[in-house]
C-alpha cells in the first residue's frame, strides 16, 4: 500500500479515537492496521514500545525507534523504558559514519556507544563544534535536492521508459534517505534546538518526495516532526502561509494537539484553498471527509472548554 494512503488512514483513525492508544489497548486486528510506523512514531507509551521491540527480534522498524530515542535523549533525561529500548536496539544495529559528515558522525558515535549523559555530551559538543550546524544544514539541503530531482519531460515518455525512469528516481531518493536517516534525524534535532528558525527546516517540512512512498522508510515521520516544530515555533501563521503544501492529515493532527481557535482558522483556510477545485489532490481526495474531521476536532475541544471548570 502507498505510504500516503497508510498515513492518511491511520492518522484519521487516531483522530477519530481522540488519542493514540497505548500498546495494551491495541487489538490483534489493529496490529496490521496501526503498526508499525504511525503508532511507533506517535505513541508516548514507552513501556509498550519496549515490549513491541522485544517481540520483533528481526529489528523491523528499529530505525524509527532509534530516531525517537535520539530525539528524546538530545532534549531531556530519558526514563528507564527509553533507556531499555536504546540498549536493545543499539545492541542489534550499527550506523555508517559517513566521512562527508564527520561532526555529525562524532555525535552519533557517542549515541551508539550507549554512554550515559548523551544530553550533556550533545550540548557540550554543539557548543564547541561550529561545524555541526554547518553540516546539519548542508545535509538537509542535500535531502531537498534529492527530493526535488525530477527528470525533464518524464511525463512524455512511453509507458515502459516512464516506469524505468520513475523507479530510478524512487530508488535514488530512498537510498539517500535511508542511508543518512540517523544523520538526518540528528541534523534536524540540532537545528531545532540551536537554530530553530533555520530556513532549511521549513523547506523540508513542506517538501514531498517525488515518488510513491513505501509505508516504513520514515519520510512522512520526518516531515511530520519538522511540521510540528514549525507550528510550535511560528504558530498558526506558518500553517496559513503554507496550507496548500501540507498534507491535511498532518494539519489535522497538529491542530488536534492545539487550540480550537487555530482549528477554526485553518478549517476556513483549507476550505477556501481547495473548494474551487472540489477535491484535495492527495491520498484522500474528499473535502467532506476533511470538513468532518475539522468539525470533530472543534467540537471535541469546545466541549472540553465548556467542562474545564467542572
PDB file of C-alpha atoms in Angstrom:
ATOM      1  CA  UNK A   1       0.000   0.000   0.000  1.00  0.00           C
ATOM      2  CA  UNK A   2       1.224   3.520  -0.786  1.00  0.00           C
ATOM      3  CA  UNK A   3       2.684   5.144   2.321  1.00  0.00           C
ATOM      4  CA  UNK A   4       0.479   8.211   1.791  1.00  0.00           C
ATOM      5  CA  UNK A   5      -2.624   6.030   1.995  1.00  0.00           C
ATOM      6  CA  UNK A   6      -1.368   4.302   5.152  1.00  0.00           C
ATOM      7  CA  UNK A   7      -0.535   7.660   6.702  1.00  0.00           C
ATOM      8  CA  UNK A   8      -3.972   9.019   5.840  1.00  0.00           C
ATOM      9  CA  UNK A   9      -5.938   6.015   7.136  1.00  0.00           C
ATOM     10  CA  UNK A  10      -4.013   5.663  10.382  1.00  0.00           C
ATOM     11  CA  UNK A  11      -3.870   9.335  11.327  1.00  0.00           C
ATOM     12  CA  UNK A  12      -7.588   9.748  10.660  1.00  0.00           C
ATOM     13  CA  UNK A  13      -8.196   6.638  12.787  1.00  0.00           C
ATOM     14  CA  UNK A  14      -6.250   8.180  15.661  1.00  0.00           C
ATOM     15  CA  UNK A  15      -8.168  11.440  15.256  1.00  0.00           C
ATOM     16  CA  UNK A  16     -11.438   9.551  15.388  1.00  0.00           C
ATOM     17  CA  UNK A  17     -10.348   7.782  18.586  1.00  0.00           C
ATOM     18  CA  UNK A  18      -9.290  11.084  20.095  1.00  0.00           C
ATOM     19  CA  UNK A  19      -5.880   9.738  21.148  1.00  0.00           C
ATOM     20  CA  UNK A  20      -3.066   7.403  20.196  1.00  0.00           C
ATOM     21  CA  UNK A  21      -3.841   4.178  22.088  1.00  0.00           C
ATOM     22  CA  UNK A  22      -1.409   2.504  24.462  1.00  0.00           C
ATOM     23  CA  UNK A  23       0.038  -0.862  23.477  1.00  0.00           C
ATOM     24  CA  UNK A  24      -2.242  -2.850  25.804  1.00  0.00           C
ATOM     25  CA  UNK A  25      -5.304  -1.189  24.244  1.00  0.00           C
ATOM     26  CA  UNK A  26      -4.498  -2.435  20.744  1.00  0.00           C
ATOM     27  CA  UNK A  27      -6.449  -5.419  19.489  1.00  0.00           C
ATOM     28  CA  UNK A  28      -4.894  -8.170  17.342  1.00  0.00           C
ATOM     29  CA  UNK A  29      -6.568  -6.769  14.238  1.00  0.00           C
ATOM     30  CA  UNK A  30      -5.073  -3.343  14.995  1.00  0.00           C
ATOM     31  CA  UNK A  31      -1.554  -4.703  14.605  1.00  0.00           C
ATOM     32  CA  UNK A  32      -1.805  -4.889  10.837  1.00  0.00           C
ATOM     33  CA  UNK A  33      -3.694  -1.634  10.538  1.00  0.00           C
ATOM     34  CA  UNK A  34      -1.916   0.598  13.047  1.00  0.00           C
ATOM     35  CA  UNK A  35       1.530  -0.956  13.165  1.00  0.00           C
ATOM     36  CA  UNK A  36       4.157  -0.107  12.624  1.00  0.00           C
ATOM     37  CA  UNK A  37       5.084   3.393  11.537  1.00  0.00           C
ATOM     38  CA  UNK A  38       2.270   5.681  12.713  1.00  0.00           C
ATOM     39  CA  UNK A  39       1.809   4.112  16.152  1.00  0.00           C
ATOM     40  CA  UNK A  40       5.553   3.697  16.677  1.00  0.00           C
ATOM     41  CA  UNK A  41       6.269   7.329  15.895  1.00  0.00           C
ATOM     42  CA  UNK A  42       3.358   8.893  17.798  1.00  0.00           C
ATOM     43  CA  UNK A  43       2.700   6.907  20.975  1.00  0.00           C
ATOM     44  CA  UNK A  44       4.088   8.034  24.320  1.00  0.00           C
ATOM     45  CA  UNK A  45       3.676   4.525  25.726  1.00  0.00           C
ATOM     46  CA  UNK A  46       7.398   3.805  26.063  1.00  0.00           C
ATOM     47  CA  UNK A  47       6.791   0.644  28.044  1.00  0.00           C
ATOM     48  CA  UNK A  48       4.610  -0.619  25.204  1.00  0.00           C
ATOM     49  CA  UNK A  49       7.264   0.393  22.692  1.00  0.00           C
ATOM     50  CA  UNK A  50       9.834  -1.612  24.616  1.00  0.00           C
ATOM     51  CA  UNK A  51       7.571  -4.653  24.709  1.00  0.00           C
ATOM     52  CA  UNK A  52       6.923  -4.349  20.979  1.00  0.00           C
ATOM     53  CA  UNK A  53      10.653  -4.040  20.240  1.00  0.00           C
ATOM     54  CA  UNK A  54      11.304  -7.212  22.251  1.00  0.00           C
ATOM     55  CA  UNK A  55       8.703  -9.088  20.208  1.00  0.00           C
ATOM     56  CA  UNK A  56      10.306  -8.115  16.877  1.00  0.00           C
ATOM     57  CA  UNK A  57      13.647  -9.847  17.069  1.00  0.00           C
ATOM     58  CA  UNK A  58      14.338  -9.140  13.395  1.00  0.00           C
ATOM     59  CA  UNK A  59      14.658  -5.449  14.241  1.00  0.00           C
ATOM     60  CA  UNK A  60      11.895  -4.284  11.906  1.00  0.00           C
ATOM     61  CA  UNK A  61      11.429  -0.522  12.156  1.00  0.00           C
ATOM     62  CA  UNK A  62      14.298  -0.160  14.621  1.00  0.00           C
ATOM     63  CA  UNK A  63      15.366   2.916  12.644  1.00  0.00           C
ATOM     64  CA  UNK A  64      12.156   4.679  13.718  1.00  0.00           C
ATOM     65  CA  UNK A  65      12.745   3.751  17.356  1.00  0.00           C
ATOM     66  CA  UNK A  66      16.377   4.875  17.146  1.00  0.00           C
ATOM     67  CA  UNK A  67      15.142   8.217  15.832  1.00  0.00           C
ATOM     68  CA  UNK A  68      12.669   8.652  18.671  1.00  0.00           C
ATOM     69  CA  UNK A  69      15.208   7.682  21.339  1.00  0.00           C
ATOM     70  CA  UNK A  70      17.812  10.032  19.870  1.00  0.00           C
ATOM     71  CA  UNK A  71      15.331  12.907  19.806  1.00  0.00           C
ATOM     72  CA  UNK A  72      14.306  12.247  23.394  1.00  0.00           C
ATOM     73  CA  UNK A  73      17.853  11.896  24.721  1.00  0.00           C
ATOM     74  CA  UNK A  74      19.007  15.036  22.935  1.00  0.00           C
ATOM     75  CA  UNK A  75      16.307  17.129  24.601  1.00  0.00           C
ATOM     76  CA  UNK A  76      15.896  15.678  28.094  1.00  0.00           C
ATOM     77  CA  UNK A  77      16.918  12.991  30.541  1.00  0.00           C
ATOM     78  CA  UNK A  78      15.305   9.749  29.289  1.00  0.00           C
ATOM     79  CA  UNK A  79      13.253   7.458  31.515  1.00  0.00           C
ATOM     80  CA  UNK A  80      14.108   3.823  32.223  1.00  0.00           C
ATOM     81  CA  UNK A  81      11.894   2.449  29.439  1.00  0.00           C
ATOM     82  CA  UNK A  82      13.572   4.679  26.847  1.00  0.00           C
ATOM     83  CA  UNK A  83      16.999   3.592  28.037  1.00  0.00           C
ATOM     84  CA  UNK A  84      15.907  -0.062  27.861  1.00  0.00           C
ATOM     85  CA  UNK A  85      14.721   0.427  24.268  1.00  0.00           C
ATOM     86  CA  UNK A  86      18.002   2.096  23.412  1.00  0.00           C
ATOM     87  CA  UNK A  87      20.059  -0.732  24.877  1.00  0.00           C
ATOM     88  CA  UNK A  88      18.044  -3.285  22.909  1.00  0.00           C
ATOM     89  CA  UNK A  89      18.083  -1.586  19.521  1.00  0.00           C
ATOM     90  CA  UNK A  90      21.656  -0.312  19.715  1.00  0.00           C
ATOM     91  CA  UNK A  91      22.795  -3.870  20.516  1.00  0.00           C
ATOM     92  CA  UNK A  92      21.400  -5.130  17.206  1.00  0.00           C
ATOM     93  CA  UNK A  93      22.136  -2.152  14.947  1.00  0.00           C
ATOM     94  CA  UNK A  94      25.122  -0.212  13.687  1.00  0.00           C
ATOM     95  CA  UNK A  95      25.415   3.038  11.802  1.00  0.00           C
ATOM     96  CA  UNK A  96      27.546   4.238   8.928  1.00  0.00           C
ATOM     97  CA  UNK A  97      29.975   7.022   9.933  1.00  0.00           C
ATOM     98  CA  UNK A  98      29.994   8.892   6.626  1.00  0.00           C
ATOM     99  CA  UNK A  99      33.229  10.772   6.115  1.00  0.00           C
ATOM    100  CA  UNK A 100      31.450  13.661   4.416  1.00  0.00           C
ATOM    101  CA  UNK A 101      29.682  14.466   7.709  1.00  0.00           C
ATOM    102  CA  UNK A 102      32.396  13.914  10.361  1.00  0.00           C
ATOM    103  CA  UNK A 103      30.954  16.234  13.022  1.00  0.00           C
ATOM    104  CA  UNK A 104      27.512  14.598  12.892  1.00  0.00           C
ATOM    105  CA  UNK A 105      29.148  11.174  12.859  1.00  0.00           C
ATOM    106  CA  UNK A 106      31.079  12.070  16.004  1.00  0.00           C
ATOM    107  CA  UNK A 107      27.851  12.779  17.876  1.00  0.00           C
ATOM    108  CA  UNK A 108      26.214   9.614  16.544  1.00  0.00           C
ATOM    109  CA  UNK A 109      29.231   7.629  17.700  1.00  0.00           C
ATOM    110  CA  UNK A 110      28.614   8.857  21.256  1.00  0.00           C
ATOM    111  CA  UNK A 111      24.951   7.892  20.954  1.00  0.00           C
ATOM    112  CA  UNK A 112      25.660   4.396  19.624  1.00  0.00           C
ATOM    113  CA  UNK A 113      28.323   3.739  22.273  1.00  0.00           C
ATOM    114  CA  UNK A 114      25.322   3.936  24.625  1.00  0.00           C
ATOM    115  CA  UNK A 115      27.121   6.139  27.100  1.00  0.00           C
ATOM    116  CA  UNK A 116      25.309   7.811  29.959  1.00  0.00           C
ATOM    117  CA  UNK A 117      24.702  11.515  29.697  1.00  0.00           C
ATOM    118  CA  UNK A 118      24.165  11.792  25.949  1.00  0.00           C
ATOM    119  CA  UNK A 119      22.234  15.040  26.535  1.00  0.00           C
ATOM    120  CA  UNK A 120      25.239  16.529  28.326  1.00  0.00           C
ATOM    121  CA  UNK A 121      27.631  15.368  25.606  1.00  0.00           C
ATOM    122  CA  UNK A 122      25.215  16.527  22.902  1.00  0.00           C
ATOM    123  CA  UNK A 123      25.098  20.046  24.344  1.00  0.00           C
ATOM    124  CA  UNK A 124      28.834  20.217  25.025  1.00  0.00           C
ATOM    125  CA  UNK A 125      29.831  19.145  21.518  1.00  0.00           C
ATOM    126  CA  UNK A 126      27.343  21.535  19.959  1.00  0.00           C
ATOM    127  CA  UNK A 127      28.860  24.398  21.974  1.00  0.00           C
ATOM    128  CA  UNK A 128      32.427  23.808  20.800  1.00  0.00           C
ATOM    129  CA  UNK A 129      31.975  22.359  17.318  1.00  0.00           C
ATOM    130  CA  UNK A 130      30.951  25.109  14.908  1.00  0.00           C
ATOM    131  CA  UNK A 131      30.870  22.609  12.039  1.00  0.00           C
ATOM    132  CA  UNK A 132      27.822  20.807  13.437  1.00  0.00           C
ATOM    133  CA  UNK A 133      25.301  23.438  12.374  1.00  0.00           C
ATOM    134  CA  UNK A 134      27.021  23.846   9.008  1.00  0.00           C
ATOM    135  CA  UNK A 135      26.916  20.083   8.425  1.00  0.00           C
ATOM    136  CA  UNK A 136      23.319  19.812   9.625  1.00  0.00           C
ATOM    137  CA  UNK A 137      22.101  22.477   7.195  1.00  0.00           C
ATOM    138  CA  UNK A 138      24.198  21.053   4.373  1.00  0.00           C
ATOM    139  CA  UNK A 139      22.739  17.571   4.862  1.00  0.00           C
ATOM    140  CA  UNK A 140      19.157  18.839   4.874  1.00  0.00           C
ATOM    141  CA  UNK A 141      19.899  20.872   1.756  1.00  0.00           C
ATOM    142  CA  UNK A 142      21.138  17.683   0.102  1.00  0.00           C
ATOM    143  CA  UNK A 143      17.877  15.996   1.083  1.00  0.00           C
ATOM    144  CA  UNK A 144      15.950  18.811  -0.587  1.00  0.00           C
ATOM    145  CA  UNK A 145      17.966  18.277  -3.752  1.00  0.00           C
ATOM    146  CA  UNK A 146      17.254  14.539  -3.677  1.00  0.00           C
ATOM    147  CA  UNK A 147      13.544  15.147  -3.136  1.00  0.00           C
ATOM    148  CA  UNK A 148      13.363  17.744  -5.912  1.00  0.00           C
ATOM    149  CA  UNK A 149      15.090  15.706  -8.624  1.00  0.00           C
ATOM    150  CA  UNK A 150      12.641  15.278 -11.464  1.00  0.00           C
ATOM    151  CA  UNK A 151      13.616  14.006 -14.886  1.00  0.00           C
ATOM    152  CA  UNK A 152      12.675  16.661 -17.504  1.00  0.00           C
ATOM    153  CA  UNK A 153       9.746  15.641 -19.705  1.00  0.00           C
ATOM    154  CA  UNK A 154       9.292  12.344 -17.865  1.00  0.00           C
ATOM    155  CA  UNK A 155       5.541  12.548 -18.473  1.00  0.00           C
ATOM    156  CA  UNK A 156       6.117  12.495 -22.226  1.00  0.00           C
ATOM    157  CA  UNK A 157       7.982   9.167 -22.174  1.00  0.00           C
ATOM    158  CA  UNK A 158       6.338   5.975 -23.324  1.00  0.00           C
ATOM    159  CA  UNK A 159       4.982   3.768 -20.512  1.00  0.00           C
ATOM    160  CA  UNK A 160       7.946   1.388 -20.298  1.00  0.00           C
ATOM    161  CA  UNK A 161      10.559   4.141 -20.195  1.00  0.00           C
ATOM    162  CA  UNK A 162       8.401   6.176 -17.828  1.00  0.00           C
ATOM    163  CA  UNK A 163       8.264   3.256 -15.375  1.00  0.00           C
ATOM    164  CA  UNK A 164      12.004   2.725 -15.579  1.00  0.00           C
ATOM    165  CA  UNK A 165      12.733   6.419 -15.000  1.00  0.00           C
ATOM    166  CA  UNK A 166      10.228   6.704 -12.142  1.00  0.00           C
ATOM    167  CA  UNK A 167      11.713   3.621 -10.481  1.00  0.00           C
ATOM    168  CA  UNK A 168      15.233   5.037 -10.815  1.00  0.00           C
ATOM    169  CA  UNK A 169      14.154   8.305  -9.169  1.00  0.00           C
ATOM    170  CA  UNK A 170      12.475   6.361  -6.348  1.00  0.00           C
ATOM    171  CA  UNK A 171      15.495   4.139  -5.778  1.00  0.00           C
ATOM    172  CA  UNK A 172      17.924   7.076  -5.686  1.00  0.00           C
ATOM    173  CA  UNK A 173      15.788   9.100  -3.273  1.00  0.00           C
ATOM    174  CA  UNK A 174      15.069   6.165  -0.982  1.00  0.00           C
ATOM    175  CA  UNK A 175      18.739   5.198  -0.953  1.00  0.00           C
ATOM    176  CA  UNK A 176      19.796   8.703   0.082  1.00  0.00           C
ATOM    177  CA  UNK A 177      17.142   8.990   2.784  1.00  0.00           C
ATOM    178  CA  UNK A 178      17.674   5.520   4.254  1.00  0.00           C
ATOM    179  CA  UNK A 179      21.476   5.788   4.114  1.00  0.00           C
ATOM    180  CA  UNK A 180      21.542   9.078   6.010  1.00  0.00           C
ATOM    181  CA  UNK A 181      18.465   8.508   8.173  1.00  0.00           C
ATOM    182  CA  UNK A 182      20.241   8.745  11.549  1.00  0.00           C
ATOM    183  CA  UNK A 183      22.292  11.718  10.396  1.00  0.00           C
ATOM    184  CA  UNK A 184      19.131  13.465   9.156  1.00  0.00           C
ATOM    185  CA  UNK A 185      17.331  12.931  12.475  1.00  0.00           C
ATOM    186  CA  UNK A 186      20.333  14.267  14.379  1.00  0.00           C
ATOM    187  CA  UNK A 187      20.725  17.211  11.998  1.00  0.00           C
ATOM    188  CA  UNK A 188      17.085  18.178  12.436  1.00  0.00           C
ATOM    189  CA  UNK A 189      17.296  17.895  16.237  1.00  0.00           C
ATOM    190  CA  UNK A 190      20.429  20.056  16.324  1.00  0.00           C
ATOM    191  CA  UNK A 191      18.798  22.770  14.244  1.00  0.00           C
ATOM    192  CA  UNK A 192      15.547  22.626  16.212  1.00  0.00           C
ATOM    193  CA  UNK A 193      17.468  23.229  19.429  1.00  0.00           C
ATOM    194  CA  UNK A 194      20.254  25.538  18.236  1.00  0.00           C
ATOM    195  CA  UNK A 195      18.883  27.273  15.126  1.00  0.00           C
ATOM    196  CA  UNK A 196      15.087  26.895  15.261  1.00  0.00           C
ATOM    197  CA  UNK A 197      14.441  29.482  12.547  1.00  0.00           C
ATOM    198  CA  UNK A 198      16.699  27.803  10.001  1.00  0.00           C
ATOM    199  CA  UNK A 199      15.148  28.182   6.561  1.00  0.00           C
ATOM    200  CA  UNK A 200      16.004  24.614   5.574  1.00  0.00           C
ATOM    201  CA  UNK A 201      13.886  23.210   8.418  1.00  0.00           C
ATOM    202  CA  UNK A 202      10.846  24.951   6.934  1.00  0.00           C
ATOM    203  CA  UNK A 203      11.717  23.892   3.401  1.00  0.00           C
ATOM    204  CA  UNK A 204      11.986  20.213   4.327  1.00  0.00           C
ATOM    205  CA  UNK A 205       8.793  20.420   6.408  1.00  0.00           C
ATOM    206  CA  UNK A 206       6.917  21.464   3.265  1.00  0.00           C
ATOM    207  CA  UNK A 207       8.567  19.211   0.685  1.00  0.00           C
ATOM    208  CA  UNK A 208       7.235  15.992  -0.836  1.00  0.00           C
ATOM    209  CA  UNK A 209       9.302  13.068  -2.141  1.00  0.00           C
ATOM    210  CA  UNK A 210       8.835  12.711  -5.924  1.00  0.00           C
ATOM    211  CA  UNK A 211       7.924   9.027  -5.771  1.00  0.00           C
ATOM    212  CA  UNK A 212       5.387   6.564  -4.385  1.00  0.00           C
ATOM    213  CA  UNK A 213       6.286   6.197  -0.723  1.00  0.00           C
ATOM    214  CA  UNK A 214       6.695   2.870   0.986  1.00  0.00           C
ATOM    215  CA  UNK A 215       4.989   2.562   4.355  1.00  0.00           C
ATOM    216  CA  UNK A 216       8.037   2.361   6.576  1.00  0.00           C
ATOM    217  CA  UNK A 217      11.040   4.318   5.296  1.00  0.00           C
ATOM    218  CA  UNK A 218      10.323   7.271   7.574  1.00  0.00           C
ATOM    219  CA  UNK A 219       9.978  10.240   5.201  1.00  0.00           C
ATOM    220  CA  UNK A 220       6.476  11.071   6.432  1.00  0.00           C
ATOM    221  CA  UNK A 221       7.554  10.740  10.079  1.00  0.00           C
ATOM    222  CA  UNK A 222      10.419  13.144   9.354  1.00  0.00           C
ATOM    223  CA  UNK A 223       8.123  15.652   7.632  1.00  0.00           C
ATOM    224  CA  UNK A 224       5.586  15.421  10.484  1.00  0.00           C
ATOM    225  CA  UNK A 225       8.338  16.094  13.011  1.00  0.00           C
ATOM    226  CA  UNK A 226       9.505  19.244  11.237  1.00  0.00           C
ATOM    227  CA  UNK A 227       5.968  20.484  10.604  1.00  0.00           C
ATOM    228  CA  UNK A 228       5.230  20.190  14.326  1.00  0.00           C
ATOM    229  CA  UNK A 229       8.366  22.202  15.088  1.00  0.00           C
ATOM    230  CA  UNK A 230       7.495  24.947  12.595  1.00  0.00           C
ATOM    231  CA  UNK A 231       3.974  25.215  14.002  1.00  0.00           C
ATOM    232  CA  UNK A 232       5.277  25.358  17.565  1.00  0.00           C
ATOM    233  CA  UNK A 233       7.910  27.908  16.612  1.00  0.00           C
ATOM    234  CA  UNK A 234       5.862  30.210  14.370  1.00  0.00           C
ATOM    235  CA  UNK A 235       2.245  29.484  15.263  1.00  0.00           C
ATOM    236  CA  UNK A 236      -0.808  29.341  13.038  1.00  0.00           C
ATOM    237  CA  UNK A 237       0.696  31.929  10.682  1.00  0.00           C
ATOM    238  CA  UNK A 238       3.065  29.259   9.364  1.00  0.00           C
ATOM    239  CA  UNK A 239       0.155  26.943   8.607  1.00  0.00           C
ATOM    240  CA  UNK A 240      -1.860  29.730   6.959  1.00  0.00           C
ATOM    241  CA  UNK A 241       1.025  30.707   4.706  1.00  0.00           C
ATOM    242  CA  UNK A 242       1.619  27.124   3.570  1.00  0.00           C
ATOM    243  CA  UNK A 243      -1.745  25.355   3.756  1.00  0.00           C
ATOM    244  CA  UNK A 244      -1.572  24.170   0.140  1.00  0.00           C
ATOM    245  CA  UNK A 245       1.731  22.346   0.815  1.00  0.00           C
ATOM    246  CA  UNK A 246       0.675  20.477   3.974  1.00  0.00           C
ATOM    247  CA  UNK A 247      -0.911  17.030   3.948  1.00  0.00           C
ATOM    248  CA  UNK A 248      -4.373  17.534   5.513  1.00  0.00           C
ATOM    249  CA  UNK A 249      -3.921  14.582   7.880  1.00  0.00           C
ATOM    250  CA  UNK A 250      -0.737  16.199   9.198  1.00  0.00           C
ATOM    251  CA  UNK A 251      -2.539  19.526   9.524  1.00  0.00           C
ATOM    252  CA  UNK A 252      -5.449  17.963  11.390  1.00  0.00           C
ATOM    253  CA  UNK A 253      -3.171  16.003  13.703  1.00  0.00           C
ATOM    254  CA  UNK A 254      -1.218  19.149  14.620  1.00  0.00           C
ATOM    255  CA  UNK A 255      -4.443  21.043  15.285  1.00  0.00           C
ATOM    256  CA  UNK A 256      -5.806  18.224  17.439  1.00  0.00           C
ATOM    257  CA  UNK A 257      -2.955  18.950  19.861  1.00  0.00           C
ATOM    258  CA  UNK A 258      -3.608  22.693  19.787  1.00  0.00           C
ATOM    259  CA  UNK A 259      -6.452  25.171  20.241  1.00  0.00           C
ATOM    260  CA  UNK A 260      -9.993  25.288  18.894  1.00  0.00           C
ATOM    261  CA  UNK A 261      -9.368  28.797  17.575  1.00  0.00           C
ATOM    262  CA  UNK A 262      -6.445  27.644  15.413  1.00  0.00           C
ATOM    263  CA  UNK A 263      -8.559  24.778  14.107  1.00  0.00           C
ATOM    264  CA  UNK A 264     -11.391  27.158  13.163  1.00  0.00           C
ATOM    265  CA  UNK A 265      -8.941  29.444  11.361  1.00  0.00           C
ATOM    266  CA  UNK A 266      -7.367  26.567   9.454  1.00  0.00           C
ATOM    267  CA  UNK A 267     -10.688  24.959   8.553  1.00  0.00           C
ATOM    268  CA  UNK A 268     -11.644  28.135   6.695  1.00  0.00           C
ATOM    269  CA  UNK A 269      -8.207  28.439   5.080  1.00  0.00           C
ATOM    270  CA  UNK A 270      -8.248  24.822   3.925  1.00  0.00           C
ATOM    271  CA  UNK A 271     -11.791  25.111   2.544  1.00  0.00           C
ATOM    272  CA  UNK A 272     -11.010  28.387   0.760  1.00  0.00           C
ATOM    273  CA  UNK A 273      -7.873  26.860  -0.780  1.00  0.00           C
ATOM    274  CA  UNK A 274      -9.405  23.680  -2.191  1.00  0.00           C
ATOM    275  CA  UNK A 275     -13.154  24.335  -2.563  1.00  0.00           C
ATOM    276  CA  UNK A 276     -12.804  25.817  -6.049  1.00  0.00           C
ATOM    277  CA  UNK A 277     -11.396  22.562  -7.436  1.00  0.00           C
ATOM    278  CA  UNK A 278     -13.659  20.458  -5.259  1.00  0.00           C
ATOM    279  CA  UNK A 279     -11.062  17.982  -4.007  1.00  0.00           C
ATOM    280  CA  UNK A 280      -7.677  17.631  -2.319  1.00  0.00           C
ATOM    281  CA  UNK A 281      -5.002  16.195  -4.656  1.00  0.00           C
ATOM    282  CA  UNK A 282      -3.777  13.521  -2.253  1.00  0.00           C
ATOM    283  CA  UNK A 283      -4.434  10.105  -0.765  1.00  0.00           C
ATOM    284  CA  UNK A 284      -7.916  11.072   0.386  1.00  0.00           C
ATOM    285  CA  UNK A 285      -9.441  13.500  -2.080  1.00  0.00           C
ATOM    286  CA  UNK A 286     -12.781  14.044  -0.306  1.00  0.00           C
ATOM    287  CA  UNK A 287     -13.144  17.557   1.053  1.00  0.00           C
ATOM    288  CA  UNK A 288     -16.201  16.397   3.023  1.00  0.00           C
ATOM    289  CA  UNK A 289     -14.073  13.886   4.928  1.00  0.00           C
ATOM    290  CA  UNK A 290     -11.661  16.632   5.971  1.00  0.00           C
ATOM    291  CA  UNK A 291     -14.503  19.023   6.794  1.00  0.00           C
ATOM    292  CA  UNK A 292     -15.979  16.369   9.086  1.00  0.00           C
ATOM    293  CA  UNK A 293     -12.664  15.919  10.896  1.00  0.00           C
ATOM    294  CA  UNK A 294     -12.150  19.675  11.319  1.00  0.00           C
ATOM    295  CA  UNK A 295     -15.640  19.807  12.843  1.00  0.00           C
ATOM    296  CA  UNK A 296     -14.930  16.781  15.057  1.00  0.00           C
ATOM    297  CA  UNK A 297     -11.793  18.399  16.487  1.00  0.00           C
ATOM    298  CA  UNK A 298     -13.501  21.767  17.020  1.00  0.00           C
ATOM    299  CA  UNK A 299     -16.499  20.191  18.758  1.00  0.00           C
ATOM    300  CA  UNK A 300     -14.295  17.982  20.906  1.00  0.00           C
ATOM    301  CA  UNK A 301     -12.220  20.948  22.038  1.00  0.00           C
ATOM    302  CA  UNK A 302     -15.275  23.141  22.589  1.00  0.00           C
ATOM    303  CA  UNK A 303     -16.805  20.523  24.908  1.00  0.00           C
ATOM    304  CA  UNK A 304     -13.573  20.353  26.874  1.00  0.00           C
ATOM    305  CA  UNK A 305     -13.521  24.136  27.256  1.00  0.00           C
ATOM    306  CA  UNK A 306     -17.145  24.130  28.471  1.00  0.00           C
ATOM    307  CA  UNK A 307     -16.370  21.458  31.075  1.00  0.00           C
ATOM    308  CA  UNK A 308     -12.981  22.757  32.195  1.00  0.00           C
ATOM    309  CA  UNK A 309     -14.463  24.248  35.363  1.00  0.00           C
ATOM    310  CA  UNK A 310     -16.115  21.018  36.460  1.00  0.00           C
TER     311      UNK A 310
END
